[in-house]
């Protein structure tokens, strides 16, 4: 039997009492994870091998950045992080108020990356669920254009899940 919680709504903030992973050490990393996890299928580091994984992103080729970090082996976290022992210029997202999900970081990193053909690793499509997103990014689509391509499938999904929701849907 499922017992709904009184006074719950989807916009309530909940912080986990324990970190779910050594690479998700705090609320900020958990909130940024959906937007940064696609970087795992690219040449861009998302801060594994630092004390702030999933809160930054960068690459050794981004030398003109005002922020940098150096991934190193950290026992219990990551022994062989991407770009280990190399200074990565990039973006620090530790102090931003993260959106629920955005492609802006991925699109900006792709735009800034010199060798577009080498940006994506051969398994990016597995993380994205298909090859469409990579093709959309490579063809220069904006986040709004990419999101618009999802709308029909999202509408179908929202309709099919309605009978399973315990709480009213709230949208930002």
PDB file of N, CA, C and O in Angstrom, residues 31-62:
ATOM      1  N   UNK A  31      21.922  18.487  -8.158  1.00  0.00           N
ATOM      2  CA  UNK A  31      21.081  19.334  -9.016  1.00  0.00           C
ATOM      3  C   UNK A  31      21.699  19.517 -10.407  1.00  0.00           C
ATOM      4  O   UNK A  31      20.989  19.612 -11.390  1.00  0.00           O
ATOM      5  N   UNK A  32      23.024  19.588 -10.494  1.00  0.00           N
ATOM      6  CA  UNK A  32      23.691  19.792 -11.776  1.00  0.00           C
ATOM      7  C   UNK A  32      23.880  18.496 -12.567  1.00  0.00           C
ATOM      8  O   UNK A  32      24.111  18.533 -13.774  1.00  0.00           O
ATOM      9  N   UNK A  33      23.795  17.362 -11.897  1.00  0.00           N
ATOM     10  CA  UNK A  33      24.059  16.078 -12.543  1.00  0.00           C
ATOM     11  C   UNK A  33      23.294  15.882 -13.859  1.00  0.00           C
ATOM     12  O   UNK A  33      23.906  15.514 -14.869  1.00  0.00           O
ATOM     13  N   UNK A  34      21.979  16.116 -13.911  1.00  0.00           N
ATOM     14  CA  UNK A  34      21.276  15.883 -15.182  1.00  0.00           C
ATOM     15  C   UNK A  34      21.828  16.721 -16.344  1.00  0.00           C
ATOM     16  O   UNK A  34      21.854  16.256 -17.482  1.00  0.00           O
ATOM     17  N   UNK A  35      22.284  17.927 -16.050  1.00  0.00           N
ATOM     18  CA  UNK A  35      22.806  18.799 -17.104  1.00  0.00           C
ATOM     19  C   UNK A  35      24.245  18.472 -17.475  1.00  0.00           C
ATOM     20  O   UNK A  35      24.671  18.757 -18.595  1.00  0.00           O
ATOM     21  N   UNK A  36      25.013  17.904 -16.546  1.00  0.00           N
ATOM     22  CA  UNK A  36      26.432  17.655 -16.805  1.00  0.00           C
ATOM     23  C   UNK A  36      26.765  16.205 -17.151  1.00  0.00           C
ATOM     24  O   UNK A  36      27.838  15.934 -17.697  1.00  0.00           O
ATOM     25  N   UNK A  37      25.879  15.267 -16.877  1.00  0.00           N
ATOM     26  CA  UNK A  37      26.228  13.855 -17.090  1.00  0.00           C
ATOM     27  C   UNK A  37      26.499  13.528 -18.553  1.00  0.00           C
ATOM     28  O   UNK A  37      27.277  12.620 -18.842  1.00  0.00           O
ATOM     29  N   UNK A  38      25.912  14.258 -19.488  1.00  0.00           N
ATOM     30  CA  UNK A  38      26.182  13.989 -20.904  1.00  0.00           C
ATOM     31  C   UNK A  38      27.635  14.275 -21.277  1.00  0.00           C
ATOM     32  O   UNK A  38      28.142  13.737 -22.261  1.00  0.00           O
ATOM     33  N   UNK A  39      28.318  15.094 -20.485  1.00  0.00           N
ATOM     34  CA  UNK A  39      29.737  15.356 -20.730  1.00  0.00           C
ATOM     35  C   UNK A  39      30.582  14.087 -20.602  1.00  0.00           C
ATOM     36  O   UNK A  39      31.695  14.035 -21.113  1.00  0.00           O
ATOM     37  N   UNK A  40      30.071  13.077 -19.917  1.00  0.00           N
ATOM     38  CA  UNK A  40      30.822  11.828 -19.783  1.00  0.00           C
ATOM     39  C   UNK A  40      31.103  11.221 -21.161  1.00  0.00           C
ATOM     40  O   UNK A  40      32.083  10.522 -21.332  1.00  0.00           O
ATOM     41  N   UNK A  41      30.239  11.493 -22.131  1.00  0.00           N
ATOM     42  CA  UNK A  41      30.432  10.991 -23.484  1.00  0.00           C
ATOM     43  C   UNK A  41      31.102  12.002 -24.399  1.00  0.00           C
ATOM     44  O   UNK A  41      30.908  11.980 -25.606  1.00  0.00           O
ATOM     45  N   UNK A  42      31.905  12.871 -23.803  1.00  0.00           N
ATOM     46  CA  UNK A  42      32.620  13.889 -24.583  1.00  0.00           C
ATOM     47  C   UNK A  42      34.058  13.984 -24.078  1.00  0.00           C
ATOM     48  O   UNK A  42      34.460  13.271 -23.159  1.00  0.00           O
ATOM     49  N   UNK A  43      34.802  14.902 -24.636  1.00  0.00           N
ATOM     50  CA  UNK A  43      36.183  15.138 -24.213  1.00  0.00           C
ATOM     51  C   UNK A  43      36.269  16.071 -23.005  1.00  0.00           C
ATOM     52  O   UNK A  43      37.351  16.381 -22.532  1.00  0.00           O
ATOM     53  N   UNK A  44      35.141  16.530 -22.495  1.00  0.00           N
ATOM     54  CA  UNK A  44      35.096  17.515 -21.426  1.00  0.00           C
ATOM     55  C   UNK A  44      35.073  16.840 -20.057  1.00  0.00           C
ATOM     56  O   UNK A  44      34.313  15.902 -19.827  1.00  0.00           O
ATOM     57  N   UNK A  45      35.871  17.344 -19.127  1.00  0.00           N
ATOM     58  CA  UNK A  45      35.871  16.871 -17.746  1.00  0.00           C
ATOM     59  C   UNK A  45      34.752  17.560 -16.974  1.00  0.00           C
ATOM     60  O   UNK A  45      34.511  18.756 -17.154  1.00  0.00           O
ATOM     61  N   UNK A  46      34.092  16.819 -16.104  1.00  0.00           N
ATOM     62  CA  UNK A  46      33.080  17.416 -15.234  1.00  0.00           C
ATOM     63  C   UNK A  46      33.566  17.421 -13.777  1.00  0.00           C
ATOM     64  O   UNK A  46      32.776  17.391 -12.842  1.00  0.00           O
ATOM     65  N   UNK A  47      34.861  17.514 -13.614  1.00  0.00           N
ATOM     66  CA  UNK A  47      35.430  17.677 -12.281  1.00  0.00           C
ATOM     67  C   UNK A  47      35.679  16.403 -11.507  1.00  0.00           C
ATOM     68  O   UNK A  47      36.023  16.461 -10.323  1.00  0.00           O
ATOM     69  N   UNK A  48      35.534  15.238 -12.127  1.00  0.00           N
ATOM     70  CA  UNK A  48      35.957  14.019 -11.420  1.00  0.00           C
ATOM     71  C   UNK A  48      37.454  14.170 -11.154  1.00  0.00           C
ATOM     72  O   UNK A  48      38.187  14.674 -11.983  1.00  0.00           O
ATOM     73  N   UNK A  49      37.876  13.730  -9.982  1.00  0.00           N
ATOM     74  CA  UNK A  49      39.280  13.911  -9.622  1.00  0.00           C
ATOM     75  C   UNK A  49      39.535  15.262  -8.962  1.00  0.00           C
ATOM     76  O   UNK A  49      40.668  15.687  -8.826  1.00  0.00           O
ATOM     77  N   UNK A  50      38.458  15.928  -8.554  1.00  0.00           N
ATOM     78  CA  UNK A  50      38.559  17.161  -7.771  1.00  0.00           C
ATOM     79  C   UNK A  50      37.641  16.997  -6.557  1.00  0.00           C
ATOM     80  O   UNK A  50      36.920  15.997  -6.441  1.00  0.00           O
ATOM     81  N   UNK A  51      37.631  17.967  -5.688  1.00  0.00           N
ATOM     82  CA  UNK A  51      36.710  17.945  -4.552  1.00  0.00           C
ATOM     83  C   UNK A  51      35.339  18.497  -4.925  1.00  0.00           C
ATOM     84  O   UNK A  51      34.468  18.625  -4.072  1.00  0.00           O
ATOM     85  N   UNK A  52      35.141  18.823  -6.205  1.00  0.00           N
ATOM     86  CA  UNK A  52      33.852  19.382  -6.647  1.00  0.00           C
ATOM     87  C   UNK A  52      33.383  18.758  -7.961  1.00  0.00           C
ATOM     88  O   UNK A  52      33.088  19.463  -8.922  1.00  0.00           O
ATOM     89  N   UNK A  53      33.264  17.407  -7.998  1.00  0.00           N
ATOM     90  CA  UNK A  53      32.763  16.766  -9.212  1.00  0.00           C
ATOM     91  C   UNK A  53      31.310  17.154  -9.485  1.00  0.00           C
ATOM     92  O   UNK A  53      30.545  17.423  -8.562  1.00  0.00           O
ATOM     93  N   UNK A  54      30.961  17.186 -10.763  1.00  0.00           N
ATOM     94  CA  UNK A  54      29.626  17.557 -11.227  1.00  0.00           C
ATOM     95  C   UNK A  54      29.222  18.960 -10.769  1.00  0.00           C
ATOM     96  O   UNK A  54      28.042  19.256 -10.611  1.00  0.00           O
ATOM     97  N   UNK A  55      30.239  19.817 -10.596  1.00  0.00           N
ATOM     98  CA  UNK A  55      29.970  21.213 -10.254  1.00  0.00           C
ATOM     99  C   UNK A  55      30.809  22.158 -11.108  1.00  0.00           C
ATOM    100  O   UNK A  55      30.711  23.369 -10.969  1.00  0.00           O
ATOM    101  N   UNK A  56      31.631  21.583 -11.975  1.00  0.00           N
ATOM    102  CA  UNK A  56      32.484  22.348 -12.889  1.00  0.00           C
ATOM    103  C   UNK A  56      32.572  21.567 -14.197  1.00  0.00           C
ATOM    104  O   UNK A  56      32.234  20.390 -14.245  1.00  0.00           O
ATOM    105  N   UNK A  57      33.043  22.217 -15.231  1.00  0.00           N
ATOM    106  CA  UNK A  57      33.399  21.489 -16.446  1.00  0.00           C
ATOM    107  C   UNK A  57      34.525  22.230 -17.136  1.00  0.00           C
ATOM    108  O   UNK A  57      34.687  23.443 -16.963  1.00  0.00           O
ATOM    109  N   UNK A  58      35.344  21.480 -17.855  1.00  0.00           N
ATOM    110  CA  UNK A  58      36.457  22.110 -18.551  1.00  0.00           C
ATOM    111  C   UNK A  58      37.280  21.125 -19.354  1.00  0.00           C
ATOM    112  O   UNK A  58      37.006  19.930 -19.379  1.00  0.00           O
ATOM    113  N   UNK A  59      38.327  21.683 -19.965  1.00  0.00           N
ATOM    114  CA  UNK A  59      39.191  20.915 -20.856  1.00  0.00           C
ATOM    115  C   UNK A  59      40.558  21.593 -20.905  1.00  0.00           C
ATOM    116  O   UNK A  59      40.647  22.816 -20.789  1.00  0.00           O
ATOM    117  N   UNK A  60      41.651  20.816 -21.098  1.00  0.00           N
ATOM    118  CA  UNK A  60      42.982  21.434 -21.198  1.00  0.00           C
ATOM    119  C   UNK A  60      43.097  22.445 -22.344  1.00  0.00           C
ATOM    120  O   UNK A  60      43.895  23.375 -22.275  1.00  0.00           O
ATOM    121  N   UNK A  61      42.284  22.317 -23.367  1.00  0.00           N
ATOM    122  CA  UNK A  61      42.334  23.238 -24.508  1.00  0.00           C
ATOM    123  C   UNK A  61      41.644  24.566 -24.261  1.00  0.00           C
ATOM    124  O   UNK A  61      41.742  25.479 -25.068  1.00  0.00           O
ATOM    125  N   UNK A  62      40.945  24.705 -23.129  1.00  0.00           N
ATOM    126  CA  UNK A  62      40.260  25.959 -22.811  1.00  0.00           C
ATOM    127  C   UNK A  62      41.191  26.832 -21.967  1.00  0.00           C
ATOM    128  O   UNK A  62      40.939  27.096 -20.801  1.00  0.00           O
TER     129      UNK A  62
END
